[in-house]
């Protein structure tokens, strides 16, 4: 079954072409492989194909797979993997998140950021975090309003055990590339303003399977790709009970 390895190469080529079209270095765009709802065996295939950086949305599901991979790959190889949380860090799970993840893309509340900082174990480097922006303007969507992001960024940047690396955005899905780009531009504009204000940011997490080209054209430094690598996901309700959030 070489499908995952094949898909991974195809995505890496898409990223390279998009970067080239934007006049950017391929190396300026990192690939986060998004594995929610896919089994540990699929992650293992991606690891064998050379991928090291993985994103999960649900804490319990992620930790179960991390433990399986530690057995399958061995502790040492499993430790080389880098895990990013890209779903909301519920307040009753911040301790596990602080202990098991290297990055959290979904900071939108000061209270959660403070807990993550307090709970980050002393033997680990600071937890890398991104502030999630609501770029579509729909009130139902996650993320902070662009107008509120600078104040939260100042607070998060001052927390001892967190390292604020930048911003994350999930635009409203649309096949219209100009509308995709317009939403990504909101994130990029704010990212540049925060940097001009003196925050040391290097990561703009935006772009998924269907819009990675538009995101890279607008300056994404990390794209989060699931479907194009691992295939379509089953709906969560169809997953085994063990994978449901406790
Ligand atoms: C599921 C998910 C992705 C991956 O989306 P695809 O369309 O499958 O590439 C990226 N980012 C977030 C926040 C997600 O929840």
CSV table of N, CA and C in Angstrom, one decimal, residues 4-161:
chain,number,residue,atom,x,y,z
A,4,UNK,N,-0.3,6.3,0.6
A,4,UNK,CA,0.0,7.5,1.4
A,4,UNK,C,1.4,8.1,1.0
A,5,UNK,N,2.3,7.2,0.8
A,5,UNK,CA,3.6,7.8,0.3
A,5,UNK,C,3.5,8.5,-1.0
A,6,UNK,N,2.7,8.0,-1.9
A,6,UNK,CA,2.5,8.6,-3.2
A,6,UNK,C,1.7,9.9,-3.0
A,7,UNK,N,0.7,10.0,-2.2
A,7,UNK,CA,0.0,11.2,-1.9
A,7,UNK,C,0.8,12.3,-1.3
A,8,UNK,N,1.7,11.8,-0.4
A,8,UNK,CA,2.6,12.7,0.3
A,8,UNK,C,3.5,13.4,-0.7
A,9,UNK,N,4.0,12.6,-1.6
A,9,UNK,CA,4.9,13.2,-2.6
A,9,UNK,C,4.1,14.2,-3.5
A,10,UNK,N,2.9,13.8,-3.8
A,10,UNK,CA,2.1,14.7,-4.7
A,10,UNK,C,1.8,16.1,-4.0
A,11,UNK,N,1.6,16.0,-2.7
A,11,UNK,CA,1.3,17.2,-1.9
A,11,UNK,C,2.6,18.1,-1.8
A,12,UNK,N,3.7,17.4,-1.6
A,12,UNK,CA,5.0,18.1,-1.5
A,12,UNK,C,5.3,18.8,-2.9
A,13,UNK,N,4.9,18.2,-4.0
A,13,UNK,CA,5.1,18.8,-5.3
A,13,UNK,C,4.1,20.0,-5.4
A,14,UNK,N,2.9,19.9,-5.0
A,14,UNK,CA,2.0,21.0,-5.0
A,14,UNK,C,2.5,22.2,-4.2
A,15,UNK,N,3.1,21.9,-3.1
A,15,UNK,CA,3.6,23.0,-2.2
A,15,UNK,C,4.8,23.6,-3.0
A,16,UNK,N,5.6,22.8,-3.6
A,16,UNK,CA,6.8,23.4,-4.3
A,16,UNK,C,6.4,24.3,-5.5
A,17,UNK,N,5.3,23.8,-6.2
A,17,UNK,CA,4.9,24.6,-7.4
A,17,UNK,C,4.2,25.9,-6.9
A,18,UNK,N,3.4,25.8,-5.8
A,18,UNK,CA,2.8,27.0,-5.3
A,18,UNK,C,3.8,28.0,-4.8
A,19,UNK,N,4.8,27.5,-4.1
A,19,UNK,CA,5.9,28.4,-3.6
A,19,UNK,C,6.6,29.0,-4.8
A,20,UNK,N,6.9,28.2,-5.8
A,20,UNK,CA,7.6,28.8,-7.0
A,20,UNK,C,6.8,29.9,-7.6
A,21,UNK,N,5.5,29.6,-7.8
A,21,UNK,CA,4.6,30.6,-8.5
A,21,UNK,C,4.5,31.9,-7.7
A,22,UNK,N,4.7,31.8,-6.3
A,22,UNK,CA,4.7,33.0,-5.5
A,22,UNK,C,6.1,33.6,-5.3
A,23,UNK,N,7.1,33.0,-6.0
A,23,UNK,CA,8.4,33.6,-5.9
A,23,UNK,C,9.0,33.3,-4.5
A,24,UNK,N,8.6,32.2,-3.9
A,24,UNK,CA,9.1,31.9,-2.5
A,24,UNK,C,9.9,30.6,-2.6
A,25,UNK,N,10.8,30.4,-1.6
A,25,UNK,CA,11.5,29.1,-1.4
A,25,UNK,C,10.6,28.0,-1.0
A,26,UNK,N,10.7,26.8,-1.5
A,26,UNK,CA,9.9,25.7,-1.1
A,26,UNK,C,10.1,25.5,0.4
A,27,UNK,N,11.3,25.7,0.9
A,27,UNK,CA,11.6,25.4,2.3
A,27,UNK,C,10.9,26.4,3.2
A,28,UNK,N,10.3,27.4,2.7
A,28,UNK,CA,9.6,28.4,3.5
A,28,UNK,C,8.2,28.0,3.9
A,29,UNK,N,7.8,26.8,3.4
A,29,UNK,CA,6.5,26.3,3.7
A,29,UNK,C,6.6,24.9,4.3
A,30,UNK,N,6.2,24.8,5.5
A,30,UNK,CA,6.2,23.5,6.2
A,30,UNK,C,4.9,22.7,6.0
A,31,UNK,N,5.0,21.4,6.0
A,31,UNK,CA,3.8,20.6,5.8
A,31,UNK,C,3.5,19.9,7.1
A,32,UNK,N,2.3,20.2,7.6
A,32,UNK,CA,1.7,19.5,8.8
A,32,UNK,C,0.7,18.5,8.2
A,33,UNK,N,1.0,17.2,8.5
A,33,UNK,CA,0.1,16.1,8.0
A,33,UNK,C,-1.0,15.9,9.1
A,34,UNK,N,-2.3,16.2,8.7
A,34,UNK,CA,-3.4,16.1,9.6
A,34,UNK,C,-4.0,14.7,9.6
A,35,UNK,N,-4.0,14.1,10.8
A,35,UNK,CA,-4.4,12.7,10.8
A,35,UNK,C,-5.6,12.4,11.6
A,36,UNK,N,-6.4,13.4,11.9
A,36,UNK,CA,-7.7,13.1,12.7
A,36,UNK,C,-8.5,12.1,12.0
A,37,UNK,N,-9.1,11.1,12.7
A,37,UNK,CA,-9.9,10.0,12.3
A,37,UNK,C,-9.2,8.9,11.5
A,38,UNK,N,-7.9,9.1,11.3
A,38,UNK,CA,-7.1,8.1,10.6
A,38,UNK,C,-6.3,7.3,11.7
A,39,UNK,N,-6.2,6.0,11.5
A,39,UNK,CA,-5.5,5.1,12.5
A,39,UNK,C,-4.0,5.3,12.6
A,40,UNK,N,-3.5,4.9,13.7
A,40,UNK,CA,-2.0,5.0,13.9
A,40,UNK,C,-1.2,4.3,12.7
A,41,UNK,N,-1.8,3.3,12.1
A,41,UNK,CA,-1.1,2.6,11.0
A,41,UNK,C,-0.9,3.5,9.8
A,42,UNK,N,-1.9,4.4,9.6
A,42,UNK,CA,-1.7,5.4,8.5
A,42,UNK,C,-0.6,6.4,8.8
A,43,UNK,N,-0.5,6.8,10.1
A,43,UNK,CA,0.5,7.7,10.5
A,43,UNK,C,1.9,7.0,10.3
A,44,UNK,N,1.9,5.8,10.7
A,44,UNK,CA,3.2,5.0,10.6
A,44,UNK,C,3.6,5.0,9.1
A,45,UNK,N,2.7,4.8,8.2
A,45,UNK,CA,3.0,4.8,6.8
A,45,UNK,C,3.6,6.1,6.3
A,46,UNK,N,3.1,7.2,6.9
A,46,UNK,CA,3.6,8.5,6.5
A,46,UNK,C,5.0,8.7,7.1
A,47,UNK,N,5.2,8.2,8.3
A,47,UNK,CA,6.5,8.3,9.0
A,47,UNK,C,7.6,7.6,8.1
A,48,UNK,N,7.2,6.4,7.7
A,48,UNK,CA,8.1,5.6,6.8
A,48,UNK,C,8.4,6.4,5.5
A,49,UNK,N,7.4,7.1,5.0
A,49,UNK,CA,7.6,7.9,3.8
A,49,UNK,C,8.4,9.2,4.1
A,50,UNK,N,8.7,9.5,5.4
A,50,UNK,CA,9.6,10.6,5.7
A,50,UNK,C,8.9,11.8,6.4
A,51,UNK,N,7.6,11.7,6.7
A,51,UNK,CA,6.9,12.8,7.3
A,51,UNK,C,7.2,12.7,8.9
A,52,UNK,N,7.4,13.9,9.5
A,52,UNK,CA,7.7,13.9,10.9
A,52,UNK,C,6.7,14.7,11.7
A,53,UNK,N,6.0,15.6,11.1
A,53,UNK,CA,5.2,16.6,11.8
A,53,UNK,C,3.7,16.3,11.5
A,54,UNK,N,2.9,16.1,12.6
A,54,UNK,CA,1.5,15.7,12.5
A,54,UNK,C,0.6,16.6,13.3
A,55,UNK,N,-0.6,16.7,12.8
A,55,UNK,CA,-1.6,17.5,13.5
A,55,UNK,C,-2.8,16.7,13.8
A,56,UNK,N,-3.4,16.9,15.0
A,56,UNK,CA,-4.6,16.2,15.5
A,56,UNK,C,-5.5,17.2,16.1
A,57,UNK,N,-6.8,16.9,16.0
A,57,UNK,CA,-7.9,17.8,16.5
A,57,UNK,C,-8.4,17.5,17.9
A,58,UNK,N,-8.3,16.2,18.2
A,58,UNK,CA,-8.9,15.8,19.5
A,58,UNK,C,-7.9,15.2,20.4
A,59,UNK,N,-7.8,15.7,21.6
A,59,UNK,CA,-6.7,15.4,22.5
A,59,UNK,C,-6.6,13.9,22.8
A,60,UNK,N,-7.8,13.3,23.2
A,60,UNK,CA,-7.8,11.9,23.6
A,60,UNK,C,-7.4,11.0,22.4
A,61,UNK,N,-8.0,11.3,21.3
A,61,UNK,CA,-7.6,10.5,20.1
A,61,UNK,C,-6.1,10.6,19.7
A,62,UNK,N,-5.6,11.8,19.9
A,62,UNK,CA,-4.2,12.0,19.6
A,62,UNK,C,-3.3,11.2,20.5
A,63,UNK,N,-3.6,11.3,21.8
A,63,UNK,CA,-2.7,10.6,22.8
A,63,UNK,C,-2.7,9.1,22.6
A,64,UNK,N,-3.9,8.6,22.3
A,64,UNK,CA,-4.0,7.1,22.0
A,64,UNK,C,-3.1,6.7,20.9
A,65,UNK,N,-3.1,7.5,19.8
A,65,UNK,CA,-2.2,7.2,18.7
A,65,UNK,C,-0.8,7.4,19.0
A,66,UNK,N,-0.4,8.4,19.8
A,66,UNK,CA,1.0,8.6,20.2
A,66,UNK,C,1.5,7.4,20.9
A,67,UNK,N,0.6,6.9,21.8
A,67,UNK,CA,1.1,5.7,22.6
A,67,UNK,C,1.2,4.4,21.7
A,68,UNK,N,0.3,4.3,20.7
A,68,UNK,CA,0.4,3.1,19.8
A,68,UNK,C,1.7,3.3,19.0
A,69,UNK,N,2.0,4.5,18.5
A,69,UNK,CA,3.2,4.7,17.7
A,69,UNK,C,4.5,4.5,18.5
A,70,UNK,N,4.4,4.8,19.8
A,70,UNK,CA,5.6,4.6,20.6
A,70,UNK,C,5.9,3.1,20.7
A,71,UNK,N,4.9,2.3,20.7
A,71,UNK,CA,5.1,0.8,20.7
A,71,UNK,C,5.5,0.3,19.3
A,72,UNK,N,4.9,0.8,18.2
A,72,UNK,CA,5.2,0.3,16.9
A,72,UNK,C,6.6,0.8,16.4
A,73,UNK,N,6.9,2.0,16.7
A,73,UNK,CA,8.1,2.6,16.1
A,73,UNK,C,9.3,2.5,17.1
A,74,UNK,N,9.0,2.3,18.4
A,74,UNK,CA,10.0,2.4,19.4
A,74,UNK,C,10.0,3.8,20.0
A,75,UNK,N,10.3,3.9,21.3
A,75,UNK,CA,10.3,5.2,22.0
A,75,UNK,C,11.1,6.3,21.3
A,76,UNK,N,12.3,5.8,20.8
A,76,UNK,CA,13.3,6.8,20.3
A,76,UNK,C,12.8,7.4,19.0
A,77,UNK,N,12.3,6.6,18.1
A,77,UNK,CA,11.8,7.1,16.8
A,77,UNK,C,10.5,7.9,17.1
A,78,UNK,N,9.7,7.4,18.0
A,78,UNK,CA,8.4,8.1,18.2
A,78,UNK,C,8.7,9.5,18.8
A,79,UNK,N,9.8,9.6,19.5
A,79,UNK,CA,10.1,11.0,20.1
A,79,UNK,C,10.5,12.0,19.0
A,80,UNK,N,10.9,11.5,17.9
A,80,UNK,CA,11.3,12.4,16.8
A,80,UNK,C,10.1,13.0,16.1
A,81,UNK,N,8.9,12.5,16.4
A,81,UNK,CA,7.7,13.0,15.8
A,81,UNK,C,7.3,14.3,16.5
A,82,UNK,N,6.7,15.3,15.8
A,82,UNK,CA,6.3,16.5,16.4
A,82,UNK,C,4.8,16.6,16.2
A,83,UNK,N,4.1,16.8,17.4
A,83,UNK,CA,2.7,16.8,17.4
A,83,UNK,C,2.1,18.2,17.6
A,84,UNK,N,1.2,18.6,16.7
A,84,UNK,CA,0.5,19.9,16.8
A,84,UNK,C,-1.0,19.7,17.1
A,85,UNK,N,-1.5,20.4,18.1
A,85,UNK,CA,-2.9,20.4,18.3
A,85,UNK,C,-3.6,21.5,17.5
A,86,UNK,N,-4.5,21.0,16.6
A,86,UNK,CA,-5.2,22.0,15.7
A,86,UNK,C,-6.7,22.1,16.0
A,87,UNK,N,-7.2,21.4,17.0
A,87,UNK,CA,-8.5,21.6,17.5
A,87,UNK,C,-8.5,22.3,18.8
A,88,UNK,N,-9.7,22.7,19.3
A,88,UNK,CA,-9.7,23.5,20.5
A,88,UNK,C,-9.2,22.8,21.7
A,89,UNK,N,-8.3,23.4,22.6
A,89,UNK,CA,-7.9,22.8,23.8
A,89,UNK,C,-8.9,23.0,24.9
A,90,UNK,N,-9.8,22.0,25.1
A,90,UNK,CA,-10.8,22.2,26.2
A,90,UNK,C,-10.1,22.4,27.5
A,91,UNK,N,-10.7,23.1,28.4
A,91,UNK,CA,-10.0,23.5,29.6
A,91,UNK,C,-9.7,22.3,30.5
A,92,UNK,N,-10.5,21.2,30.4
A,92,UNK,CA,-10.2,20.1,31.3
A,92,UNK,C,-9.1,19.2,30.7
A,93,UNK,N,-8.5,19.6,29.5
A,93,UNK,CA,-7.4,18.8,28.9
A,93,UNK,C,-6.1,19.5,28.8
A,94,UNK,N,-6.0,20.7,29.3
A,94,UNK,CA,-4.8,21.5,29.1
A,94,UNK,C,-3.6,20.8,29.6
A,95,UNK,N,-3.7,20.1,30.7
A,95,UNK,CA,-2.5,19.5,31.3
A,95,UNK,C,-1.9,18.4,30.3
A,96,UNK,N,-2.8,17.6,29.7
A,96,UNK,CA,-2.3,16.6,28.8
A,96,UNK,C,-1.7,17.3,27.5
A,97,UNK,N,-2.4,18.4,27.1
A,97,UNK,CA,-1.9,19.1,25.9
A,97,UNK,C,-0.5,19.7,26.2
A,98,UNK,N,-0.3,20.2,27.4
A,98,UNK,CA,1.0,20.8,27.8
A,98,UNK,C,2.1,19.8,27.9
A,99,UNK,N,1.7,18.6,28.2
A,99,UNK,CA,2.7,17.5,28.4
A,99,UNK,C,3.0,16.8,27.1
A,100,UNK,N,2.0,16.7,26.2
A,100,UNK,CA,2.2,15.8,25.1
A,100,UNK,C,2.4,16.4,23.7
A,101,UNK,N,2.1,17.7,23.6
A,101,UNK,CA,2.2,18.4,22.3
A,101,UNK,C,3.4,19.3,22.2
A,102,UNK,N,3.9,19.6,21.0
A,102,UNK,CA,4.9,20.6,20.8
A,102,UNK,C,4.3,22.0,20.4
A,103,UNK,N,3.2,21.9,19.8
A,103,UNK,CA,2.5,23.1,19.3
A,103,UNK,C,1.0,23.1,19.6
A,104,UNK,N,0.4,24.3,19.8
A,104,UNK,CA,-1.0,24.4,19.8
A,104,UNK,C,-1.4,25.6,18.9
A,105,UNK,N,-2.2,25.3,17.9
A,105,UNK,CA,-2.5,26.3,16.9
A,105,UNK,C,-3.8,27.1,17.2
A,106,UNK,N,-4.4,26.8,18.3
A,106,UNK,CA,-5.8,27.2,18.5
A,106,UNK,C,-6.0,28.1,19.8
A,107,UNK,N,-5.1,28.9,20.0
A,107,UNK,CA,-5.2,29.8,21.2
A,107,UNK,C,-6.2,30.9,20.9
A,108,UNK,N,-7.3,31.0,21.7
A,108,UNK,CA,-8.2,32.2,21.5
A,108,UNK,C,-8.6,32.8,22.8
A,109,UNK,N,-8.2,32.2,23.9
A,109,UNK,CA,-8.5,32.7,25.2
A,109,UNK,C,-7.3,32.8,26.2
A,110,UNK,N,-7.3,33.9,26.9
A,110,UNK,CA,-6.2,34.2,27.8
A,110,UNK,C,-6.1,33.1,28.9
A,111,UNK,N,-7.3,32.7,29.4
A,111,UNK,CA,-7.3,31.8,30.5
A,111,UNK,C,-6.7,30.4,30.1
A,112,UNK,N,-7.0,29.9,28.9
A,112,UNK,CA,-6.4,28.7,28.4
A,112,UNK,C,-4.9,28.8,28.2
A,113,UNK,N,-4.5,29.9,27.7
A,113,UNK,CA,-3.1,30.2,27.4
A,113,UNK,C,-2.3,30.2,28.8
A,114,UNK,N,-2.9,30.8,29.8
A,114,UNK,CA,-2.2,30.8,31.1
A,114,UNK,C,-2.1,29.4,31.7
A,115,UNK,N,-3.2,28.7,31.6
A,115,UNK,CA,-3.1,27.3,32.1
A,115,UNK,C,-2.1,26.5,31.4
A,116,UNK,N,-2.0,26.6,30.0
A,116,UNK,CA,-1.0,25.8,29.3
A,116,UNK,C,0.4,26.2,29.7
A,117,UNK,N,0.6,27.5,30.0
A,117,UNK,CA,1.9,28.0,30.4
A,117,UNK,C,2.3,27.4,31.8
A,118,UNK,N,1.3,27.5,32.7
A,118,UNK,CA,1.6,26.9,34.0
A,118,UNK,C,1.8,25.4,34.0
A,119,UNK,N,1.1,24.7,33.1
A,119,UNK,CA,1.2,23.3,33.1
A,119,UNK,C,2.3,22.7,32.2
A,120,UNK,N,3.0,23.5,31.5
A,120,UNK,CA,4.1,23.0,30.6
A,120,UNK,C,5.2,22.5,31.5
A,121,UNK,N,5.5,21.2,31.4
A,121,UNK,CA,6.6,20.6,32.2
A,121,UNK,C,7.9,21.3,32.1
A,122,UNK,N,8.6,21.4,33.2
A,122,UNK,CA,9.9,22.2,33.2
A,122,UNK,C,11.0,21.5,32.3
A,123,UNK,N,10.9,20.2,32.1
A,123,UNK,CA,12.0,19.6,31.3
A,123,UNK,C,11.7,19.7,29.8
A,124,UNK,N,10.6,20.3,29.4
A,124,UNK,CA,10.3,20.4,28.0
A,124,UNK,C,10.6,21.9,27.6
A,125,UNK,N,10.9,22.1,26.3
A,125,UNK,CA,11.1,23.5,25.8
A,125,UNK,C,9.7,24.2,25.9
A,126,UNK,N,9.6,25.5,25.8
A,126,UNK,CA,8.3,26.2,25.9
A,126,UNK,C,7.4,25.6,24.8
A,127,UNK,N,6.1,25.6,25.1
A,127,UNK,CA,5.1,25.2,24.1
A,127,UNK,C,4.9,26.2,23.0
A,128,UNK,N,5.1,25.8,21.8
A,128,UNK,CA,4.9,26.8,20.7
A,128,UNK,C,3.4,27.0,20.5
A,129,UNK,N,3.0,28.2,20.3
A,129,UNK,CA,1.5,28.5,20.2
A,129,UNK,C,1.3,29.5,19.1
A,130,UNK,N,0.1,29.3,18.5
A,130,UNK,CA,-0.4,30.3,17.5
A,130,UNK,C,-1.8,30.8,18.0
A,131,UNK,N,-2.1,32.0,17.7
A,131,UNK,CA,-3.4,32.6,18.0
A,131,UNK,C,-4.3,32.3,16.8
A,132,UNK,N,-5.4,31.7,17.0
A,132,UNK,CA,-6.4,31.4,15.9
A,132,UNK,C,-7.2,32.6,15.7
A,133,UNK,N,-7.2,33.0,14.4
A,133,UNK,CA,-8.0,34.2,14.0
A,133,UNK,C,-9.3,33.8,13.3
A,134,UNK,N,-10.3,34.5,13.6
A,134,UNK,CA,-11.6,34.3,12.8
A,134,UNK,C,-11.5,35.3,11.6
A,135,UNK,N,-11.2,34.7,10.4
A,135,UNK,CA,-11.0,35.6,9.3
A,135,UNK,C,-12.2,35.7,8.4
A,136,UNK,N,-13.2,34.8,8.7
A,136,UNK,CA,-14.4,34.9,7.8
A,136,UNK,C,-15.5,35.9,8.4
A,137,UNK,N,-15.3,36.2,9.7
A,137,UNK,CA,-16.2,37.2,10.2
A,137,UNK,C,-17.6,36.6,10.7
A,138,UNK,N,-17.7,35.2,10.4
A,138,UNK,CA,-19.0,34.6,10.9
A,138,UNK,C,-18.8,34.5,12.4
A,139,UNK,N,-19.8,35.0,13.2
A,139,UNK,CA,-19.7,34.9,14.6
A,139,UNK,C,-19.6,33.5,15.2
A,140,UNK,N,-20.2,32.5,14.5
A,140,UNK,CA,-20.2,31.2,15.0
A,140,UNK,C,-18.8,30.5,14.9
A,141,UNK,N,-17.9,31.1,14.2
A,141,UNK,CA,-16.6,30.4,14.0
A,141,UNK,C,-15.7,30.6,15.1
A,142,UNK,N,-14.7,29.7,15.3
A,142,UNK,CA,-13.7,29.8,16.3
A,142,UNK,C,-12.7,30.9,15.9
A,143,UNK,N,-12.0,31.3,16.9
A,143,UNK,CA,-10.9,32.3,16.7
A,143,UNK,C,-11.3,33.7,17.2
A,144,UNK,N,-10.2,34.5,17.4
A,144,UNK,CA,-10.5,35.8,17.8
A,144,UNK,C,-10.7,36.7,16.6
A,145,UNK,N,-11.5,37.8,16.9
A,145,UNK,CA,-11.7,38.8,15.8
A,145,UNK,C,-10.4,39.4,15.5
A,146,UNK,N,-10.1,39.8,14.3
A,146,UNK,CA,-8.8,40.4,14.0
A,146,UNK,C,-8.5,41.6,14.9
A,147,UNK,N,-9.5,42.4,15.2
A,147,UNK,CA,-9.3,43.6,16.0
A,147,UNK,C,-8.9,43.3,17.5
A,148,UNK,N,-9.1,42.0,17.9
A,148,UNK,CA,-8.8,41.7,19.3
A,148,UNK,C,-7.5,40.9,19.4
A,149,UNK,N,-6.9,40.6,18.2
A,149,UNK,CA,-5.7,39.7,18.2
A,149,UNK,C,-4.5,40.3,18.8
A,150,UNK,N,-4.3,41.6,18.6
A,150,UNK,CA,-3.0,42.2,19.0
A,150,UNK,C,-3.0,42.2,20.6
A,151,UNK,N,-4.1,42.5,21.2
A,151,UNK,CA,-4.1,42.5,22.7
A,151,UNK,C,-3.8,41.1,23.3
A,152,UNK,N,-4.4,40.1,22.7
A,152,UNK,CA,-4.2,38.7,23.1
A,152,UNK,C,-2.7,38.3,22.8
A,153,UNK,N,-2.2,38.7,21.7
A,153,UNK,CA,-0.8,38.4,21.3
A,153,UNK,C,0.2,38.9,22.3
A,154,UNK,N,-0.1,40.1,22.8
A,154,UNK,CA,0.8,40.7,23.8
A,154,UNK,C,0.9,39.9,25.1
A,155,UNK,N,-0.3,39.5,25.5
A,155,UNK,CA,-0.4,38.7,26.8
A,155,UNK,C,0.3,37.4,26.6
A,156,UNK,N,-0.1,36.7,25.5
A,156,UNK,CA,0.5,35.3,25.3
A,156,UNK,C,2.0,35.4,25.1
A,157,UNK,N,2.5,36.4,24.5
A,157,UNK,CA,3.9,36.6,24.3
A,157,UNK,C,4.7,36.7,25.6
A,158,UNK,N,3.9,37.2,26.6
A,158,UNK,CA,4.6,37.4,27.9
A,158,UNK,C,4.5,36.2,28.8
A,159,UNK,N,3.9,35.1,28.4
A,159,UNK,CA,3.8,34.0,29.3
A,159,UNK,C,5.1,33.1,29.2
A,160,UNK,N,5.6,32.8,30.4
A,160,UNK,CA,6.9,32.2,30.5
A,160,UNK,C,7.1,30.9,29.8
A,161,UNK,N,6.1,30.0,29.8
A,161,UNK,CA,6.4,28.7,29.3
A,161,UNK,C,5.7,28.5,27.9
